[in-house]
Coordinates of C-alpha atoms in Angstrom, one line a residue:
X72 CA 194.9 140.8 92.0
X73 CA 197.2 138.9 89.6
X74 CA 195.3 135.7 90.3
X75 CA 192.0 137.4 89.3
X76 CA 193.6 138.7 86.1
X77 CA 195.0 135.2 85.3
X78 CA 191.6 133.6 85.8
X79 CA 190.0 136.2 83.6
X80 CA 192.5 135.7 80.9
X81 CA 192.0 131.9 81.1
X82 CA 188.3 132.3 80.9
X83 CA 188.6 134.6 77.9
X84 CA 190.9 132.1 76.1
X85 CA 188.5 129.2 76.8
X86 CA 185.5 131.2 75.5
X87 CA 187.5 132.1 72.4
X88 CA 188.6 128.5 71.7
X89 CA 185.0 127.3 72.2
X90 CA 183.7 129.9 69.7
X91 CA 186.4 128.8 67.2
X92 CA 185.5 125.2 67.6
X93 CA 181.8 125.9 67.1
X94 CA 182.6 128.0 64.0
X95 CA 184.9 125.4 62.6
X96 CA 182.3 122.6 63.2
X97 CA 179.5 124.6 61.5
X98 CA 181.8 125.7 58.7
X99 CA 183.3 122.3 58.0
X100 CA 179.9 120.8 57.3
X101 CA 178.8 123.9 55.3
X102 CA 181.9 123.6 53.1
X103 CA 181.3 119.9 52.1
X104 CA 181.2 119.1 48.5
X105 CA 179.7 115.7 49.0
X106 CA 177.8 114.0 51.8
X107 CA 177.6 110.2 52.5
X108 CA 176.0 108.1 55.1
X109 CA 177.9 106.0 57.6
X110 CA 178.3 102.5 56.3
X111 CA 177.9 103.4 52.7
X112 CA 180.5 103.6 49.9
X113 CA 181.8 106.5 47.8
X114 CA 184.2 106.9 45.0
X115 CA 186.3 110.0 44.7
X116 CA 186.8 110.6 41.0
X117 CA 190.1 111.2 39.2
X118 CA 189.7 113.7 36.4
X119 CA 193.1 113.0 34.9
X120 CA 193.7 110.3 32.3
X121 CA 196.2 108.0 34.1
X122 CA 199.0 106.2 32.3
X123 CA 200.7 103.1 33.5
X124 CA 204.0 105.0 33.8
X125 CA 202.5 107.7 36.1
X126 CA 203.0 107.8 39.8
X127 CA 199.6 108.3 41.7
X128 CA 199.2 109.6 45.3
X129 CA 195.9 110.2 47.2
X130 CA 195.8 112.4 50.3
X131 CA 193.1 112.7 53.0
X132 CA 193.7 116.2 54.2
X133 CA 197.5 116.1 54.7
X134 CA 197.8 112.4 55.2
X135 CA 199.0 110.1 52.4
X136 CA 196.6 107.2 52.2
X137 CA 197.6 105.7 48.8
X138 CA 200.7 105.7 46.7
X139 CA 201.4 103.7 43.5
X140 CA 204.7 104.0 41.7
X141 CA 203.9 103.1 38.1
X142 CA 202.3 99.7 38.7
X143 CA 203.7 99.0 42.1
X144 CA 201.6 99.8 45.2
X145 CA 203.7 101.3 48.0
X146 CA 201.0 102.5 50.4
X147 CA 197.5 101.1 50.6
X148 CA 195.9 98.3 48.6
X149 CA 195.4 97.6 45.0
X150 CA 191.6 97.6 45.4
X151 CA 191.7 101.1 46.9
X152 CA 191.5 102.5 43.4
X153 CA 189.8 101.4 40.3
X154 CA 191.1 101.1 36.8
X155 CA 190.9 104.9 36.2
X156 CA 192.8 105.7 39.4
X157 CA 189.6 106.9 41.2
X158 CA 189.8 106.4 45.0
X159 CA 187.2 103.9 46.4
X160 CA 186.0 104.4 49.9
X161 CA 184.0 101.7 51.5
X162 CA 182.3 101.2 54.9
X163 CA 182.5 104.9 55.6
X164 CA 182.8 106.2 59.1
X165 CA 182.9 109.7 60.4
X166 CA 186.7 109.7 60.7
X167 CA 186.8 109.3 56.9
X168 CA 185.4 112.8 56.5
X169 CA 187.9 115.3 55.0
X170 CA 189.3 116.7 51.8
X171 CA 190.6 114.1 49.3
X172 CA 193.1 115.3 46.8
X173 CA 195.2 113.4 44.1
X174 CA 198.7 114.1 42.9
X175 CA 200.3 112.7 39.7
X176 CA 203.9 112.8 38.6
X177 CA 204.9 111.5 35.2
X178 CA 207.8 109.2 34.5
X179 CA 210.2 112.2 34.0
X180 CA 209.3 113.6 37.4
X181 CA 207.1 116.5 36.1
X182 CA 203.7 117.1 37.9
X183 CA 200.4 116.9 36.2
X184 CA 199.4 120.1 37.9
X185 CA 196.7 120.8 40.5
X186 CA 193.9 118.4 40.1
X187 CA 190.4 118.9 41.6
X188 CA 189.9 117.7 45.1
X189 CA 186.6 116.7 47.0
X190 CA 185.6 117.5 50.6
X191 CA 183.6 114.6 51.9
X192 CA 181.4 114.7 55.0
X193 CA 180.2 111.5 56.5
X194 CA 176.9 111.7 58.5
X195 CA 174.8 109.4 60.5
X196 CA 171.4 108.6 59.2
X197 CA 168.6 110.3 61.1
X198 CA 166.5 108.2 63.5
X199 CA 162.7 107.8 63.2
X200 CA 161.3 110.7 65.2
X201 CA 158.4 110.7 67.7
X202 CA 155.9 113.5 68.4
X203 CA 155.1 114.4 72.0
X204 CA 151.7 116.0 72.7
X205 CA 151.1 118.3 75.7
X206 CA 148.1 120.3 76.9
X207 CA 148.7 123.9 77.9
X208 CA 146.5 126.7 79.2
X209 CA 143.9 124.6 81.0
X210 CA 143.8 122.4 78.0
X211 CA 142.7 125.2 75.7
X212 CA 145.9 124.8 73.7
X213 CA 147.9 121.9 72.6
X214 CA 151.7 121.6 71.7
X215 CA 153.3 119.0 69.5
X216 CA 157.1 118.5 70.0
X217 CA 159.3 116.7 67.6
X218 CA 162.5 115.0 69.0
X219 CA 165.2 116.3 66.7
X220 CA 169.0 116.1 66.8
X221 CA 171.6 118.7 65.8
X222 CA 171.9 119.8 62.2
X223 CA 168.6 118.2 61.3
X224 CA 165.8 120.0 59.5
X225 CA 162.2 119.7 60.7
X226 CA 159.1 119.8 58.6
X227 CA 155.5 119.5 60.1
X228 CA 152.6 117.8 58.4
X229 CA 148.9 118.2 59.4
X230 CA 146.7 115.5 57.9
X231 CA 149.4 114.8 55.3
X232 CA 149.9 118.4 54.2
X233 CA 153.0 120.4 55.0
X234 CA 152.6 123.6 57.1
X235 CA 154.9 126.6 57.1
X236 CA 156.3 126.2 60.7
X237 CA 159.7 124.5 60.9
X238 CA 160.6 124.6 64.6
X239 CA 160.7 121.6 66.8
X240 CA 157.5 122.6 68.6
X241 CA 154.1 123.4 67.0
X242 CA 151.3 125.2 68.9
X243 CA 147.6 125.0 68.1
X244 CA 144.2 125.8 69.7
X245 CA 142.9 122.4 70.8
X246 CA 139.3 122.8 69.6
X247 CA 140.5 123.9 66.1
X248 CA 142.3 120.6 65.6
X249 CA 140.0 118.1 67.2
X250 CA 140.5 115.3 64.7
X251 CA 143.7 116.5 63.0
X252 CA 146.8 114.2 62.7
X253 CA 150.2 115.8 63.3
X254 CA 153.5 114.3 62.2
X255 CA 157.1 115.6 61.9
X256 CA 159.7 114.9 59.3
X257 CA 163.4 115.2 60.1
X258 CA 166.2 115.1 57.6
X259 CA 169.8 115.8 57.0
X260 CA 172.0 115.6 53.9
X261 CA 171.9 111.8 53.6
X262 CA 168.6 110.6 55.0
X263 CA 165.0 111.5 56.0
X264 CA 162.4 110.0 58.4
X265 CA 158.8 110.8 59.3
X266 CA 157.1 110.1 62.6
X267 CA 153.8 108.3 63.2
X268 CA 150.8 110.7 63.3
X269 CA 149.5 111.9 66.6
X270 CA 146.1 113.4 67.6
X271 CA 145.3 115.8 70.4
X272 CA 143.3 114.7 73.4
X273 CA 143.0 118.0 75.3
X274 CA 139.7 119.0 73.9
X275 CA 136.7 116.7 73.5
X276 CA 133.6 118.1 71.8
X277 CA 130.2 117.5 73.5
X278 CA 128.7 116.2 70.2
X279 CA 130.6 113.9 67.8
X280 CA 131.7 115.5 64.6
X281 CA 131.9 112.2 62.7
X282 CA 129.7 109.1 62.5
X283 CA 131.3 106.0 61.2
X284 CA 134.2 108.1 59.8
X285 CA 131.7 110.4 57.9
X286 CA 131.4 114.1 58.9
X287 CA 128.1 114.9 60.6
X288 CA 127.8 118.0 58.4
X289 CA 127.9 115.7 55.3
X290 CA 125.2 113.6 56.7
X291 CA 123.0 116.7 57.6
X292 CA 123.5 118.2 54.2
X293 CA 122.6 115.0 52.6
X294 CA 119.4 114.5 54.7
X295 CA 117.1 116.1 52.2
X296 CA 118.2 113.7 49.5
X297 CA 117.6 110.7 51.8
X298 CA 114.1 111.8 52.7
X299 CA 113.1 112.3 49.1
X300 CA 114.5 108.8 48.3
X301 CA 112.4 107.3 51.1
X302 CA 109.3 109.0 49.8
X303 CA 110.0 107.7 46.4
X304 CA 110.4 104.1 47.7
X305 CA 107.0 104.4 49.6
X306 CA 105.3 105.6 46.4
X307 CA 106.6 102.8 44.3
X308 CA 105.6 100.3 47.0
X309 CA 102.0 101.6 47.1
X310 CA 101.8 101.5 43.2
X311 CA 102.8 97.9 43.2
X312 CA 100.2 97.0 45.9
X313 CA 97.4 98.7 43.8
X314 CA 98.5 96.9 40.7
X315 CA 98.4 93.5 42.6
X316 CA 94.9 94.3 43.8
X317 CA 93.7 95.3 40.4
X318 CA 95.0 92.1 38.9
X319 CA 93.2 90.0 41.6
X320 CA 89.9 91.8 40.9
X321 CA 90.2 91.1 37.2
X322 CA 90.8 87.5 37.9
X323 CA 87.8 87.2 40.2
X324 CA 85.6 89.1 37.6
X325 CA 86.6 86.6 34.9
X326 CA 85.9 83.6 37.2
X327 CA 82.5 85.0 38.1
X328 CA 81.5 85.4 34.5
X329 CA 82.5 81.8 33.7
X330 CA 80.3 80.6 36.6
X331 CA 77.4 82.8 35.5
X332 CA 77.5 81.4 32.0
X333 CA 77.4 77.9 33.4
X334 CA 74.4 78.7 35.7
X335 CA 72.5 80.2 32.8
X336 CA 73.1 77.1 30.6
X337 CA 71.9 74.7 33.4
X338 CA 69.5 76.7 35.6
X339 CA 68.1 73.7 37.5
X340 CA 71.4 72.0 38.1
X341 CA 72.4 73.5 41.4
X342 CA 68.9 73.3 42.8
X343 CA 68.7 69.6 41.9
X344 CA 72.1 68.9 43.4
X345 CA 71.2 70.7 46.5
X346 CA 68.1 68.6 47.0
X347 CA 70.1 65.4 46.5
X348 CA 72.7 66.2 49.1
X349 CA 70.4 67.2 51.9
X350 CA 70.0 64.6 54.7
X351 CA 66.6 63.2 55.3
X352 CA 66.3 64.4 58.9
X353 CA 67.3 68.0 57.9
X354 CA 65.1 68.4 54.7
X355 CA 62.2 70.0 56.7
X356 CA 64.6 72.5 58.3
X357 CA 66.0 73.4 55.0
X358 CA 62.5 73.9 53.4
X359 CA 61.3 76.0 56.3
X360 CA 64.4 78.3 56.2
X361 CA 64.3 78.5 52.4
X362 CA 67.7 77.0 52.5
X363 CA 68.2 76.7 48.6
X364 CA 68.1 80.4 48.4
X365 CA 70.4 80.9 51.4
X366 CA 73.1 78.5 50.2
X367 CA 75.8 80.5 48.2
X368 CA 76.0 79.5 44.6
X369 CA 79.3 79.3 42.7
X370 CA 78.5 82.5 41.0
X371 CA 79.1 84.6 44.1
X372 CA 82.6 85.4 45.5
X373 CA 82.0 84.7 49.1
X374 CA 85.6 84.8 50.4
X375 CA 86.4 88.2 49.2
X376 CA 83.4 90.1 50.5
X377 CA 82.3 91.3 47.1
X378 CA 78.8 91.5 45.7
X379 CA 77.6 90.7 42.3
X380 CA 77.3 94.3 41.5
X381 CA 81.0 94.8 42.3
X382 CA 82.1 92.3 39.8
X383 CA 80.1 93.6 36.9

């Protein structure tokens, strides 16, 4: 019986100490005045005007880390403080977190009073997060999970726009986010990182919603304009063809008129030329077939299928 009571008491004490540790850890970071990243530098300011005759001490919590008696350094290094007496912290590590407080005594031994102290918290920079995508509910829904550490805030972005949810997991209906890009941003007091965008592959539509990166609805809505433009192009093309034909007819009409005028001025010229050019053995055939009247004269457009009446 006593053994059971002792075990219960030990368990109670352990739980109590654990709760105290968690509370102290949470409260210690919440009470920080300044945050700094590991590896960085920070200067704790001294708000008192320091004289050469003053004795300066700097404490980290209860530990003396710097002491200068007038101009002689007793604890620490000369470069630990600047010309104003402010404390310089370089290459910060987590064990340098704590409350830094100064003390100043004048040459006569009197104190300069309580001077402002600073509680510093040194944190690691956050790592670049990744987003894990999982299908749930027979691929009807999709979940996006951001790997996040302790004491890090999460923000979700869909297609570059922040959404209200702040948890490490985001749930969506798969068909509602077919082409959406999801990314998470994690941050603490000293840094911030955003993940690469991730798309769902749980739901695949039967018909594509985009063609060459353009929404199919945009193409459909713009179809009327495209048809009208094609009709306009065809009309312009037909008008140009009709103009070319009209110009060709005018040129042939002018050529015919020139030939007609020459024939009227020399009516027997073509007949006489025809008789000279006929071979002797074919003259009778030409005479029997009335060849002079059958041979086309220059005044007729034989290659274009037009009659004289068409060219008047």
